[in-house]
PDB file of C-alpha atoms in Angstrom:
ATOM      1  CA  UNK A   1     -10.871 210.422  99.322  1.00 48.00           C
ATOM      2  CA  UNK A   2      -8.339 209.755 102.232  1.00 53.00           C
ATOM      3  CA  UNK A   3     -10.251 212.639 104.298  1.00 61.00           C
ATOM      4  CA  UNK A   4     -13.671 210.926 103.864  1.00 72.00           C
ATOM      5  CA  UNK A   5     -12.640 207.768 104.785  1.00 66.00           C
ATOM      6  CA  UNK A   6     -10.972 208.721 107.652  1.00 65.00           C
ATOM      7  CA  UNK A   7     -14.772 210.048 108.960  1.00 69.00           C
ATOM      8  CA  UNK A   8     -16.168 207.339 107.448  1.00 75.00           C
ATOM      9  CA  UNK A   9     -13.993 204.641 109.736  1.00 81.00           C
ATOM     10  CA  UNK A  10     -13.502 206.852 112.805  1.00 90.00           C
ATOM     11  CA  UNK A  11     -14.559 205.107 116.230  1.00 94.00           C
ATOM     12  CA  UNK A  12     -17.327 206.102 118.250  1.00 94.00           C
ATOM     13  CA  UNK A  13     -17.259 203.663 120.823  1.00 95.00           C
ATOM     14  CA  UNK A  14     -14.170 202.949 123.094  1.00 95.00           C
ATOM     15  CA  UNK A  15     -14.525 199.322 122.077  1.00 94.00           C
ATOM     16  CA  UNK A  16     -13.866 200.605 118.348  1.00 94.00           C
ATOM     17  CA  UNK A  17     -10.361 202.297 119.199  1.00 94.00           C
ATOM     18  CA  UNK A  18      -7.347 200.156 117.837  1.00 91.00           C
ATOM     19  CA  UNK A  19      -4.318 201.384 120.062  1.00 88.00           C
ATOM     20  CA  UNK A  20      -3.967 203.151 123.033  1.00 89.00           C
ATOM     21  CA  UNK A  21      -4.491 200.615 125.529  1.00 93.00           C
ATOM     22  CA  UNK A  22      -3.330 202.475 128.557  1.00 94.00           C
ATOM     23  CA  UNK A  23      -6.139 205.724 127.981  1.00 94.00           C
ATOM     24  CA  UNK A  24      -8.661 203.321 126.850  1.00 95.00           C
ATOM     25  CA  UNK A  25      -8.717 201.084 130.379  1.00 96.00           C
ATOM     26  CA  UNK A  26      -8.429 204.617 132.315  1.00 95.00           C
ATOM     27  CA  UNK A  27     -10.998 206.365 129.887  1.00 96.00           C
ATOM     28  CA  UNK A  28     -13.401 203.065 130.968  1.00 95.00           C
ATOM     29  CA  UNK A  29     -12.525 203.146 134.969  1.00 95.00           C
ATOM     30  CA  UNK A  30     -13.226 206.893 134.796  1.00 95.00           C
ATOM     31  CA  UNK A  31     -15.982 206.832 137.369  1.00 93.00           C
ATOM     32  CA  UNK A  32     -17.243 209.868 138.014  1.00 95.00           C
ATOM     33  CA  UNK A  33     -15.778 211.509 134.539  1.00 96.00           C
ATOM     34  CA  UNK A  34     -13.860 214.158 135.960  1.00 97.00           C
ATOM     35  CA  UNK A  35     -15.120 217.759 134.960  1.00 98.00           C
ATOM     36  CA  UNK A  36     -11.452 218.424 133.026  1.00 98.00           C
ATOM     37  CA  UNK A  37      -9.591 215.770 130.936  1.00 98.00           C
ATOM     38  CA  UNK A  38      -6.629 216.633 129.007  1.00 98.00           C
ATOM     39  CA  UNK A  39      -5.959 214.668 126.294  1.00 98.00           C
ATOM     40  CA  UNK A  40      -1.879 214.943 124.802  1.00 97.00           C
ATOM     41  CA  UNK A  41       0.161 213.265 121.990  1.00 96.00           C
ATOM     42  CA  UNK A  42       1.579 213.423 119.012  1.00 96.00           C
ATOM     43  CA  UNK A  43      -0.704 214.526 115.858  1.00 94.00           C
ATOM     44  CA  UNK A  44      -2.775 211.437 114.737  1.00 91.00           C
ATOM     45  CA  UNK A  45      -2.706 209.601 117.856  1.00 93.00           C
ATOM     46  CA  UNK A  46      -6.561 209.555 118.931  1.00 94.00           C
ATOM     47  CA  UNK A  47      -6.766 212.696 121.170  1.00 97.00           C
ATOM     48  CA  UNK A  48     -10.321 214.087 119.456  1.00 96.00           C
ATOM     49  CA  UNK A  49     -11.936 210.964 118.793  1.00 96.00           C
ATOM     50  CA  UNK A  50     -10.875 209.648 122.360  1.00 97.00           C
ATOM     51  CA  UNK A  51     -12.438 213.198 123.351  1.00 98.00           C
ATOM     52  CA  UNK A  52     -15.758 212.949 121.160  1.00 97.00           C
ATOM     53  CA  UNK A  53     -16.144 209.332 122.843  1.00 97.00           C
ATOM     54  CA  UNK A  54     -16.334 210.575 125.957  1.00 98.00           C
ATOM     55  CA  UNK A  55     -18.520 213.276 125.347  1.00 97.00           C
ATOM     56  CA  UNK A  56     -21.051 210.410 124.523  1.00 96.00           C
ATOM     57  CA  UNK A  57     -20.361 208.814 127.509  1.00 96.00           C
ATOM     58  CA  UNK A  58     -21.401 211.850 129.401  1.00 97.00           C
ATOM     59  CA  UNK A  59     -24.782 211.922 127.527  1.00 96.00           C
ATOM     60  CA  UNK A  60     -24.235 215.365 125.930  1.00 96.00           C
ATOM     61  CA  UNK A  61     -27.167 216.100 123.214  1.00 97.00           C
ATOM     62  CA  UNK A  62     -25.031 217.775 120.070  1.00 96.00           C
ATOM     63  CA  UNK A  63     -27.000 220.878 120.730  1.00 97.00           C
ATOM     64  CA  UNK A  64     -24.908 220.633 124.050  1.00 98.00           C
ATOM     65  CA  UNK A  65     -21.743 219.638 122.392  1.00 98.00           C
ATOM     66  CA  UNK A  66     -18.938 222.052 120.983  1.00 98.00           C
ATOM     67  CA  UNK A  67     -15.920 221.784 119.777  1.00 97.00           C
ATOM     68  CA  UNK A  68     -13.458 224.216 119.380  1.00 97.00           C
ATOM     69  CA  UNK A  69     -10.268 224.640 117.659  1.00 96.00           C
ATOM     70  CA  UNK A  70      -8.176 226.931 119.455  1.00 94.00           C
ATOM     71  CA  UNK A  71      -5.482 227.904 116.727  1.00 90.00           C
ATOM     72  CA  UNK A  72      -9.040 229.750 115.511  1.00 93.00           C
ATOM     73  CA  UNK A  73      -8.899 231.679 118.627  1.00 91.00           C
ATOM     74  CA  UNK A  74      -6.327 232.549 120.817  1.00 89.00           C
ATOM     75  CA  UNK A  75      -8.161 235.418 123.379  1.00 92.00           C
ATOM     76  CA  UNK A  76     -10.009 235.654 126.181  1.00 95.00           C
ATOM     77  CA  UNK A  77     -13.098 236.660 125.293  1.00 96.00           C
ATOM     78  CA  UNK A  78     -13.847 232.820 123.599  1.00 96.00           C
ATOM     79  CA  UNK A  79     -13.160 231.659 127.116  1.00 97.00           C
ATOM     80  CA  UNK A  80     -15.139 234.258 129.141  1.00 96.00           C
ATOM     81  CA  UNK A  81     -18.026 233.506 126.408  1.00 97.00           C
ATOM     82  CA  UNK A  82     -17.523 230.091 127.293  1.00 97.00           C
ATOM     83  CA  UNK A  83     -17.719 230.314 130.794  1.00 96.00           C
ATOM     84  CA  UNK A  84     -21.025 232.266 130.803  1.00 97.00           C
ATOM     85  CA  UNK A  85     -22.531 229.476 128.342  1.00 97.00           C
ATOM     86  CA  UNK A  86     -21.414 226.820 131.003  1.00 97.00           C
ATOM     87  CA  UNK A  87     -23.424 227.958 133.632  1.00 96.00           C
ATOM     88  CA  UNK A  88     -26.667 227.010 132.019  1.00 97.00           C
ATOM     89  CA  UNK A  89     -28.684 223.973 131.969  1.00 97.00           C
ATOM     90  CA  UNK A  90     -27.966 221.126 129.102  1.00 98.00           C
ATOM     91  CA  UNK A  91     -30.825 221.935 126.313  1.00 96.00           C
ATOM     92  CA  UNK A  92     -30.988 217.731 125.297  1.00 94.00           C
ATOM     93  CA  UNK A  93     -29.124 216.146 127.196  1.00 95.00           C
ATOM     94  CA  UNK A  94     -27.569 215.420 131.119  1.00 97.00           C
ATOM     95  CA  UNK A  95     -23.761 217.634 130.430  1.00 98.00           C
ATOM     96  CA  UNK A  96     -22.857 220.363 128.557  1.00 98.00           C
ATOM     97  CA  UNK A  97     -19.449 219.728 126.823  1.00 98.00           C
ATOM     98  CA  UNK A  98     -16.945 221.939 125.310  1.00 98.00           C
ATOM     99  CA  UNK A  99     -13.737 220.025 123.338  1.00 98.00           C
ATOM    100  CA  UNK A 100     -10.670 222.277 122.946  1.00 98.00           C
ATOM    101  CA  UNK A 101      -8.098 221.338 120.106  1.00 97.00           C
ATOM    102  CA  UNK A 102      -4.863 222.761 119.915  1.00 97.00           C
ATOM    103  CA  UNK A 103      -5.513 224.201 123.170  1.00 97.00           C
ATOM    104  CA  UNK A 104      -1.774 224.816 123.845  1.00 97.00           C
ATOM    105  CA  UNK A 105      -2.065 227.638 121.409  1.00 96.00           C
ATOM    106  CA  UNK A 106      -4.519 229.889 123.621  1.00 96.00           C
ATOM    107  CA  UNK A 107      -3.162 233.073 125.208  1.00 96.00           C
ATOM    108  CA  UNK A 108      -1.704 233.822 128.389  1.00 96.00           C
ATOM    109  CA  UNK A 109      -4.711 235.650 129.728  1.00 96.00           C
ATOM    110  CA  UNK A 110      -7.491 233.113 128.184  1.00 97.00           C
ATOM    111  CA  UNK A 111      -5.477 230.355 130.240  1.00 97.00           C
ATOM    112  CA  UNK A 112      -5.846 232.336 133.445  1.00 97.00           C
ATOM    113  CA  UNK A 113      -9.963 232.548 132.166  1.00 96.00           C
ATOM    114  CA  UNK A 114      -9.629 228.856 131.628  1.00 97.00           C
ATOM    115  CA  UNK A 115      -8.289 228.247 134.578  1.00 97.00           C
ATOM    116  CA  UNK A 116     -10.994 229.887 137.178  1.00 93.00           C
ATOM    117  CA  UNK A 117     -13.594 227.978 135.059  1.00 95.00           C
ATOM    118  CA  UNK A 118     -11.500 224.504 135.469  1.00 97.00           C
ATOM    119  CA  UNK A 119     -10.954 225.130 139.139  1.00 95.00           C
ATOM    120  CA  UNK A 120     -14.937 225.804 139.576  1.00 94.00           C
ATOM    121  CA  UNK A 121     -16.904 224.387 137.247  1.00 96.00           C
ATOM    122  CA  UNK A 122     -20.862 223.999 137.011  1.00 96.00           C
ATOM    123  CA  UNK A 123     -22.402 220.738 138.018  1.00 96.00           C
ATOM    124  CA  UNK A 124     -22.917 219.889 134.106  1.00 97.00           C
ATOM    125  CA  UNK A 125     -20.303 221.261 132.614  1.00 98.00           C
ATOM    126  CA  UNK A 126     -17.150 219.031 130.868  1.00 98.00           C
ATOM    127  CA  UNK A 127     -14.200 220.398 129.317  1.00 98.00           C
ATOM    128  CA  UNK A 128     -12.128 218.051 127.110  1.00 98.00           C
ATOM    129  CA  UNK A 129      -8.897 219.727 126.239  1.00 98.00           C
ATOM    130  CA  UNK A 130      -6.783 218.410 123.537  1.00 98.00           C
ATOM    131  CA  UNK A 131      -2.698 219.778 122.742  1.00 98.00           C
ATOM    132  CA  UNK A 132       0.320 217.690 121.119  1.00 97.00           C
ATOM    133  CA  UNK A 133       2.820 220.475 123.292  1.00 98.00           C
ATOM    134  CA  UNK A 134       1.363 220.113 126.990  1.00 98.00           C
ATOM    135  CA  UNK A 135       4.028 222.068 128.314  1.00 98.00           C
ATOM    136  CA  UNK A 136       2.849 225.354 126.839  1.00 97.00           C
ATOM    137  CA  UNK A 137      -0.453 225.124 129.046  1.00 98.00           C
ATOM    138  CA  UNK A 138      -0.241 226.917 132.615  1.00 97.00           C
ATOM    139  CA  UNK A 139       0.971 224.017 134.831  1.00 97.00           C
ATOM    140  CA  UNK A 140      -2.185 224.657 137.382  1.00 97.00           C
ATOM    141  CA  UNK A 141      -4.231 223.747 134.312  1.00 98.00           C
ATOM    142  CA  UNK A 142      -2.300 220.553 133.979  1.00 97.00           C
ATOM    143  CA  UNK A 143      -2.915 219.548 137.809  1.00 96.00           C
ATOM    144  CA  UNK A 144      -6.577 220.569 137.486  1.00 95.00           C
ATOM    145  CA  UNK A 145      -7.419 218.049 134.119  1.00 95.00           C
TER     146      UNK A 145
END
């Protein structure tokens, strides 16, 4: 029951989002949306639904939209298959958007992947990254988000 009402009564609209004052106002002044947003805290704090609400706000169809948890995948070959995918054109709507959870748990070598595709990416592309341990993430991928 507690799992369905969580869904049930999850925001989808900054406006809707109890807490979190100080990402809310930035989330809203974001203007452009940057291509790379990293979202960290504590487990249960907002990160996805914060990340889901901006994928909205960047007009991404949910043919366009996927989200990843990367405690599923650790490798490189995710984020190379990734980075081929970004380079095409949004099938419904204006971005393409990929949401990384747990990305902190990704390998060495898919970070350097990542990190090529964060420093360069295509014109439509948006990569929402959410971790509750930031400092496991290469520090250039910190700077770039």
């Amino acid at each position: 029951m507690s799992d369905e009402f969580h869904r049930r009564y999850r925001p989808s609209k900054l406006s809707e989002v109890v807490g979190q004052p100080e990402a809310i106002s930035m989330l809203k002044s974001m203007d452009p949306i940057p291509h790379a947003i990293l979202f960290t805290g504590p487990s249960g704090c907002g990160k996805t639904t914060l990340a889901r609400i901006v994928a909205k706000k960047l007009k991404c169809s949910p043919t366009d939209f996927k989200e990843l948890n990367s405690a599923d995948f650790t490798g490189v070959d995710v984020i190379r298959k990734i980075s081929r995918e970004a380079t095409l054109a949004p099938m419904g709507g204006e971005s393409r958007v990929w949401l990384l959870d747990e990305i902190h748990r990704i390998s060495k070598n898919a970070q350097d992947a990542l990190l090529k595709l964060l420093e360069e990416p295509p014109p439509t592309a948006y990569f929402l990254l959410c971790t509750t341990d930031p400092d496991k993430l290469l520090k250039t991928i910190r700077t770039r988000c």
